[in-house]
């Protein structure tokens, strides 16, 4: 029965009426691994300069890699709210990280729960209000720590000892193996804190990359010529804004157990001694900061990668791999030295883009890739279609299930809409814009400044063409498209 159903799906045929009741074992399980600040360019399958990420790469090898997947507001809380609701920030209400998510609005976990799915959430939540739509949750308070986390559940809270990436995976796998109702299909959200600032590696990865030098990004010493003033005024540079005792680990973090502290000091003290004996200055200090930052960032990723391996093995062991759609993505992208930066927020590619890998045995072609424009705005509609939710959900996104089935969508998308609202941490100015397959236009209303990039000839976005005589017709076209998109989504632009 299961085989026949998968064969039908493989032909792109959705079994009509085969849905909706509780306990319908034919509907696929959905397991979403949702990262915090994981840059696509640091994943082996996306061509990482820092080497392979074997278990994450295995998801890509068995599934589909999306090469044009983007967020719509590149910051944690807002991106999460968009993912849950399929509504842009000005509709779901979480415009910046100060916002509290209104859990009474429609979300895909609620829609799936109502349609008979067993829903659970583990790890980073970061939306301030209590999670809704989950039969069970265990979440970090706010950002949560890298070590010895407290997990809040529907009945109270529990303190755990150890490394958060591993503990969150342990909790999710225990639920998968013993906690859920096996008669229902499940939605499992496994949301890591890693690799969010301040990039504290796990005990197994403390010495990883110790004897290698990471390659420097070509734009590490970007001078931001021709671009908006905010590029020079930002406070997120590798050169000046990484804190010695916090980001760069010149002192051990507080709250570690004696054993944890011992391992930590063994890993960091030899390098710290060298640094103190001969502290680099100028460009050399920037390079030192980059190595220190990028390695800790990647150590956190490799800690996640090891846990992804455990998830893949657990799905196999429980014979769940065939009927579980596995999604690997992140709330937004990140800078790992590109343009001289860490952090996110900007509409430039590194923080606009998100990794998106989908494994769906029997449907998605193994090792395939897709270059349609998709967004985190699309998850809710996609999951409703996968779970065959009757009537779906009203969202501003569109399901990318056709792309998974290798079918050209009837309603194509020729551009995505972006808006960053926050005016605060890291001093990045509010901006909004449009990205097509080949170009990007960004408006900075506070400065009354426009940027226009040709992404094909200038993928690093170093040459702003907005004032260029030859590009005025294109600029006007993109400006009017941007206005039309804002109107379509009901947003009022400044
Ligand atoms: Ca984030």
XYZ file of C-alpha atoms and ligand atoms in Angstrom:
495
model
C 0.000 0.000 0.000
C 2.752 2.369 0.987
C 4.753 1.362 -2.089
C 1.818 2.028 -4.394
C 1.239 5.414 -2.834
C 4.888 6.412 -3.213
C 4.836 5.265 -6.821
C 1.858 7.532 -7.492
C 3.569 10.451 -5.845
C 6.682 9.702 -7.904
C 4.611 10.247 -11.036
C 3.550 13.632 -9.728
C 0.032 12.406 -8.966
C -1.433 13.430 -5.641
C -3.724 10.644 -4.447
C -7.081 12.379 -4.350
C -8.993 11.979 -1.137
C -6.203 9.934 0.391
C -5.900 12.381 3.160
C -7.028 14.184 6.129
C -8.143 11.571 8.679
C -6.269 11.054 11.898
C -3.879 8.148 11.758
C -3.571 8.098 7.996
C -0.116 6.546 7.819
C 0.287 7.383 4.145
C 0.834 11.052 4.675
C 4.552 11.819 5.010
C 6.210 12.773 8.252
C 7.997 16.122 8.193
C 11.247 16.702 10.025
C 12.637 20.213 9.792
C 16.147 20.992 11.000
C 16.079 24.754 11.451
C 19.365 26.488 12.072
C 20.157 29.878 13.531
C 22.443 31.983 11.301
C 23.792 29.139 9.180
C 25.306 30.607 6.007
C 24.768 28.480 2.899
C 28.323 29.231 1.739
C 29.683 27.272 4.729
C 28.019 23.999 3.700
C 30.040 21.526 1.649
C 27.138 20.915 -0.732
C 27.064 24.666 -1.501
C 30.795 24.722 -2.236
C 32.130 25.778 1.166
C 35.731 27.043 1.206
C 36.082 25.495 4.669
C 35.665 21.875 3.584
C 32.902 19.281 3.685
C 30.025 19.061 6.159
C 29.534 15.331 5.595
C 26.153 14.673 7.154
C 24.485 17.847 5.918
C 26.020 17.131 2.512
C 24.449 13.646 2.688
C 20.991 15.276 2.825
C 21.860 17.179 -0.360
C 23.246 14.038 -2.009
C 20.005 12.174 -1.321
C 17.753 15.146 -2.048
C 17.402 18.565 -3.674
C 19.559 21.638 -3.099
C 17.815 24.971 -3.623
C 20.246 27.550 -4.993
C 17.939 30.572 -4.851
C 16.270 30.262 -1.443
C 15.962 33.505 0.512
C 14.532 35.041 3.665
C 12.364 38.164 3.575
C 13.796 39.994 6.623
C 17.249 38.800 7.616
C 17.052 38.631 11.382
C 16.174 35.870 13.832
C 12.748 36.559 15.390
C 11.177 38.089 12.267
C 12.449 35.276 10.011
C 10.970 32.690 12.361
C 7.613 34.452 12.414
C 7.563 34.532 8.591
C 8.405 30.829 8.451
C 5.581 29.888 10.834
C 2.872 32.070 9.288
C 3.753 32.462 5.611
C 3.076 36.186 6.101
C 5.516 39.066 5.701
C 6.699 40.871 8.853
C 4.260 43.785 8.567
C 1.378 41.270 8.632
C 2.594 38.769 11.278
C 3.653 41.630 13.553
C 7.277 40.667 14.294
C 9.137 43.424 12.444
C 12.328 43.328 14.519
C 13.872 41.350 17.353
C 12.015 43.407 19.941
C 8.699 42.059 18.650
C 6.711 39.392 20.493
C 5.014 36.801 18.312
C 1.223 36.725 18.539
C 0.693 32.975 18.914
C -3.045 33.258 18.292
C -2.553 33.746 14.532
C -2.614 30.942 11.973
C 0.607 28.909 11.697
C 1.486 25.717 9.867
C 2.107 23.695 13.072
C -1.469 24.525 14.101
C -2.819 23.648 10.663
C -0.980 20.329 10.642
C -2.034 19.489 14.203
C -5.646 20.143 13.255
C -5.237 17.871 10.232
C -4.111 14.983 12.422
C -0.343 15.470 12.701
C 1.545 14.937 15.946
C 3.579 18.141 16.285
C 6.675 18.784 18.399
C 9.338 21.469 18.743
C 12.817 21.246 20.292
C 15.489 23.912 20.739
C 15.619 27.588 19.872
C 12.299 29.394 19.629
C 13.171 33.065 20.180
C 9.684 34.490 19.697
C 9.070 35.475 23.349
C 5.485 34.195 23.559
C 4.747 30.557 24.502
C 4.837 28.249 21.451
C 1.407 27.336 20.086
C 0.426 24.511 17.762
C 2.751 21.935 19.312
C 1.559 18.884 21.249
C 4.950 18.967 22.929
C 7.789 21.481 23.072
C 11.110 21.919 24.849
C 12.605 25.306 24.068
C 15.487 27.513 25.171
C 14.683 30.720 26.981
C 15.477 33.602 24.590
C 18.831 32.995 22.938
C 19.730 30.209 25.379
C 23.311 29.173 26.252
C 25.669 26.875 24.340
C 26.352 24.866 27.500
C 24.088 23.536 30.273
C 20.760 24.785 28.902
C 17.418 25.168 30.597
C 14.589 23.816 28.434
C 11.060 25.138 28.910
C 8.205 22.733 28.209
C 4.423 22.964 28.399
C 4.486 22.014 32.105
C 7.551 23.796 33.425
C 11.261 23.649 32.802
C 14.215 21.330 33.110
C 17.932 22.041 33.536
C 20.318 19.939 31.427
C 24.089 19.495 31.622
C 26.209 19.346 28.501
C 26.394 20.898 25.049
C 23.125 22.369 23.799
C 23.414 21.125 20.192
C 23.669 17.560 21.458
C 21.067 17.899 24.211
C 18.429 19.339 21.902
C 19.063 16.467 19.476
C 18.859 13.935 22.334
C 15.488 15.332 23.399
C 14.123 15.308 19.837
C 15.285 11.751 19.196
C 13.824 10.509 22.463
C 10.483 11.964 21.416
C 10.847 10.415 17.965
C 11.591 6.974 19.408
C 9.366 6.902 22.485
C 7.412 10.085 23.036
C 5.096 10.483 20.046
C 1.911 8.728 19.074
C 3.143 6.355 16.339
C -0.329 6.106 14.811
C -0.165 9.699 13.604
C 2.141 11.251 11.023
C 4.475 13.732 12.712
C 5.866 17.208 12.297
C 9.153 17.485 14.175
C 10.889 20.879 14.348
C 14.502 20.547 15.514
C 15.779 24.095 15.940
C 19.410 24.610 16.867
C 20.933 27.567 18.644
C 24.143 26.991 16.688
C 25.861 28.693 14.964
C 24.521 31.913 16.532
C 26.917 34.376 18.142
C 29.082 33.919 20.238
C 30.015 30.686 18.454
C 31.005 28.437 21.379
C 32.136 25.067 20.008
C 31.217 21.787 21.627
C 33.706 19.668 23.557
C 34.277 17.362 20.569
C 35.109 20.219 18.206
C 37.276 22.460 20.395
C 40.495 21.495 18.619
C 39.057 21.050 15.134
C 40.801 23.174 12.437
C 43.542 23.988 14.953
C 46.361 23.436 12.492
C 44.813 24.783 9.292
C 44.484 28.322 7.942
C 41.082 29.123 6.476
C 41.083 30.882 3.085
C 40.150 34.570 3.278
C 37.044 35.741 1.451
C 37.853 37.931 -1.565
C 35.853 40.816 -0.055
C 37.327 40.740 3.490
C 38.820 44.205 2.896
C 35.879 45.651 0.978
C 35.940 49.478 0.994
C 32.183 49.729 0.233
C 32.795 52.375 -2.425
C 29.608 53.324 -4.353
C 27.350 51.732 -1.723
C 25.143 53.236 0.983
C 26.618 55.134 3.920
C 25.416 52.427 6.314
C 28.109 50.077 4.976
C 30.710 52.363 6.519
C 28.706 53.168 9.665
C 27.814 49.556 10.541
C 29.048 47.922 13.733
C 29.532 44.358 12.544
C 33.036 44.339 11.127
C 35.625 41.622 11.626
C 38.206 44.382 12.046
C 36.578 46.415 14.824
C 33.453 44.885 16.350
C 34.323 41.435 17.624
C 34.701 41.542 21.399
C 37.952 40.075 22.771
C 36.594 38.157 25.737
C 33.243 37.254 24.219
C 33.553 36.607 20.484
C 37.272 35.926 20.248
C 37.554 33.808 23.430
C 40.562 35.565 24.921
C 38.838 34.669 28.187
C 36.802 31.507 28.834
C 33.015 31.922 28.934
C 31.290 31.926 32.291
C 29.153 29.018 33.482
C 31.324 26.104 32.371
C 31.794 23.090 34.638
C 35.374 22.407 35.822
C 35.766 19.631 33.210
C 34.341 21.807 30.463
C 36.617 24.645 31.524
C 39.657 22.386 31.482
C 38.954 21.277 27.906
C 38.269 24.869 26.915
C 41.539 26.180 28.313
C 43.509 23.325 26.744
C 42.091 24.296 23.357
C 42.418 28.079 23.571
C 45.306 28.874 25.912
C 48.186 27.886 23.580
C 46.853 30.259 20.880
C 46.030 32.963 23.424
C 49.629 32.853 24.727
C 50.975 33.384 21.222
C 48.554 36.248 20.706
C 49.509 37.971 23.960
C 53.238 37.586 23.276
C 52.978 39.241 19.869
C 49.594 40.890 19.324
C 49.026 41.604 15.614
C 47.887 45.057 14.497
C 46.157 46.591 11.492
C 45.405 44.239 8.628
C 47.157 41.365 10.435
C 44.785 41.767 13.390
C 41.777 41.616 11.031
C 43.135 38.371 9.579
C 43.720 36.992 13.079
C 40.148 37.939 14.058
C 38.820 36.280 10.912
C 40.623 32.994 11.596
C 39.467 32.992 15.184
C 35.862 33.822 14.300
C 35.495 31.605 11.202
C 36.976 28.585 12.961
C 34.668 28.863 15.965
C 31.715 29.383 13.619
C 32.667 26.255 11.660
C 33.320 24.263 14.849
C 29.725 25.001 15.866
C 28.557 23.855 12.408
C 30.575 20.653 12.653
C 28.969 20.017 16.047
C 25.583 20.291 14.362
C 26.776 18.141 11.480
C 27.641 15.315 13.867
C 24.142 15.547 15.356
C 22.583 15.546 11.888
C 24.375 12.221 11.423
C 22.641 10.899 14.536
C 19.263 12.076 13.222
C 19.834 10.329 9.872
C 20.857 7.116 11.674
C 17.849 7.319 14.012
C 15.442 7.703 11.074
C 17.012 4.656 9.427
C 16.919 2.612 12.631
C 13.225 3.402 13.158
C 12.497 2.658 9.472
C 11.201 6.188 9.078
C 13.560 7.444 6.363
C 11.339 6.420 3.446
C 8.215 8.205 4.621
C 9.819 11.270 6.208
C 10.489 14.477 4.323
C 13.667 15.922 5.783
C 14.300 19.649 5.438
C 17.514 21.435 6.378
C 17.415 25.229 6.454
C 18.247 28.318 8.526
C 16.317 31.381 9.709
C 18.635 33.562 7.601
C 22.107 33.600 6.119
C 25.248 35.169 7.576
C 28.562 36.837 6.755
C 31.682 34.845 7.413
C 34.089 37.616 6.493
C 32.436 38.661 3.216
C 32.429 42.471 2.909
C 34.550 42.442 6.089
C 31.611 41.402 8.237
C 30.016 38.941 10.607
C 26.237 38.998 11.397
C 23.314 39.364 8.947
C 20.492 41.976 8.359
C 21.560 43.290 4.934
C 19.799 42.363 1.736
C 23.144 41.410 0.175
C 23.368 37.787 -0.914
C 25.210 36.192 2.007
C 22.546 37.104 4.571
C 19.579 37.134 2.171
C 20.230 33.591 1.019
C 19.356 30.591 3.184
C 20.478 26.997 2.788
C 17.574 24.780 1.766
C 18.036 21.043 1.344
C 15.100 18.644 1.017
C 15.275 14.858 1.105
C 12.082 13.080 0.064
C 12.772 9.482 -0.931
C 10.789 8.287 -3.934
C 9.839 11.803 -5.034
C 12.833 14.159 -5.036
C 15.630 13.172 -7.406
C 18.752 12.404 -5.401
C 21.552 14.916 -5.893
C 19.350 17.376 -7.809
C 19.288 21.162 -7.548
C 16.736 23.866 -8.262
C 17.263 27.530 -9.122
C 13.730 28.925 -8.853
C 13.240 31.854 -6.483
C 11.846 30.489 -3.209
C 11.498 32.089 0.214
C 10.939 31.224 3.872
C 7.528 32.776 3.172
C 6.740 29.550 1.286
C 7.181 26.979 4.069
C 3.657 27.224 5.485
C 1.968 26.681 2.107
C 4.449 23.926 1.275
C 3.910 22.017 4.511
C 0.130 22.333 4.226
C 0.311 20.776 0.768
C 2.658 18.001 1.908
C 0.384 17.177 4.842
C -2.707 17.465 2.638
C -4.285 19.983 4.992
C -7.863 20.502 3.800
C -8.170 24.038 2.343
C -4.533 24.754 3.281
C -3.745 28.115 4.862
C -4.143 31.696 3.651
C -0.555 32.846 3.195
C 1.505 35.289 1.136
C 3.814 32.502 0.018
C 3.448 29.734 -2.507
C 4.044 26.021 -2.111
C 7.285 24.730 -3.604
C 5.990 21.149 -3.711
C 5.827 21.314 -7.552
C 9.564 22.085 -7.601
C 10.215 19.038 -5.417
C 8.281 16.972 -7.939
C 10.267 18.571 -10.755
C 7.167 20.268 -12.185
C 7.257 23.846 -13.470
C 4.863 25.784 -11.179
C 1.783 27.188 -12.899
C 2.208 30.492 -11.070
C 5.827 31.480 -11.538
C 7.681 34.034 -9.432
C 9.989 36.499 -11.119
C 11.055 38.467 -8.037
C 11.152 38.332 -4.241
C 10.294 41.108 -1.800
C 12.512 42.038 1.141
C 12.206 44.477 4.021
C 14.473 44.994 7.027
C 12.912 47.193 9.715
C 15.250 47.148 12.696
C 17.110 50.260 13.747
C 19.409 49.204 16.530
C 22.057 46.581 17.162
C 24.964 46.666 14.662
C 23.699 49.968 13.259
C 22.415 48.626 9.936
C 19.923 51.068 8.364
C 16.358 49.982 7.547
C 16.022 49.075 3.864
C 13.825 47.248 1.408
C 14.197 45.866 -2.040
C 13.537 43.436 -4.793
C 15.624 40.579 -6.175
C 14.983 39.005 -9.533
C 16.902 36.083 -11.011
C 19.528 38.478 -12.360
C 19.310 41.814 -10.533
C 18.758 43.422 -7.162
C 17.515 46.877 -6.253
C 17.740 48.134 -2.648
C 16.295 51.363 -1.228
C 17.637 53.058 1.923
C 14.909 55.575 2.796
C 16.754 57.313 5.676
C 19.574 58.247 3.323
C 17.385 58.512 0.217
C 19.830 56.199 -1.530
C 19.421 53.396 -4.065
C 21.598 50.465 -5.013
C 21.320 48.382 -8.163
C 23.396 45.255 -8.766
C 23.830 42.990 -11.744
C 24.099 39.628 -9.976
C 25.375 37.828 -13.043
C 28.376 40.038 -13.803
C 28.899 41.133 -10.180
C 27.785 38.337 -7.800
C 29.656 39.911 -4.853
C 27.625 43.132 -5.272
C 30.589 45.475 -5.354
C 29.455 47.792 -8.179
C 26.363 49.862 -7.535
C 24.849 50.707 -10.952
C 21.967 52.858 -9.695
C 23.521 56.140 -10.872
C 24.821 54.613 -14.094
C 23.412 56.291 -17.211
C 23.009 53.007 -19.102
C 20.971 51.383 -16.360
C 18.264 53.989 -15.812
C 15.574 52.088 -17.736
C 16.315 48.937 -15.704
C 16.296 50.961 -12.485
C 12.866 52.440 -13.271
C 11.532 48.995 -14.169
C 12.762 47.467 -10.885
C 11.462 50.433 -8.882
C 7.996 50.013 -10.319
C 8.134 46.228 -9.748
C 9.142 46.871 -6.128
C 6.171 49.199 -5.663
C 3.865 46.629 -7.205
C 5.144 43.903 -4.871
C 4.727 46.135 -1.802
C 1.147 46.831 -2.913
C 0.495 43.133 -3.555
C 1.619 42.277 -0.019
C -0.196 45.228 1.557
C 2.983 46.915 2.775
C 3.341 50.682 2.953
C 6.862 51.728 2.040
C 8.467 54.818 3.559
Ca 19.195 33.911 13.265
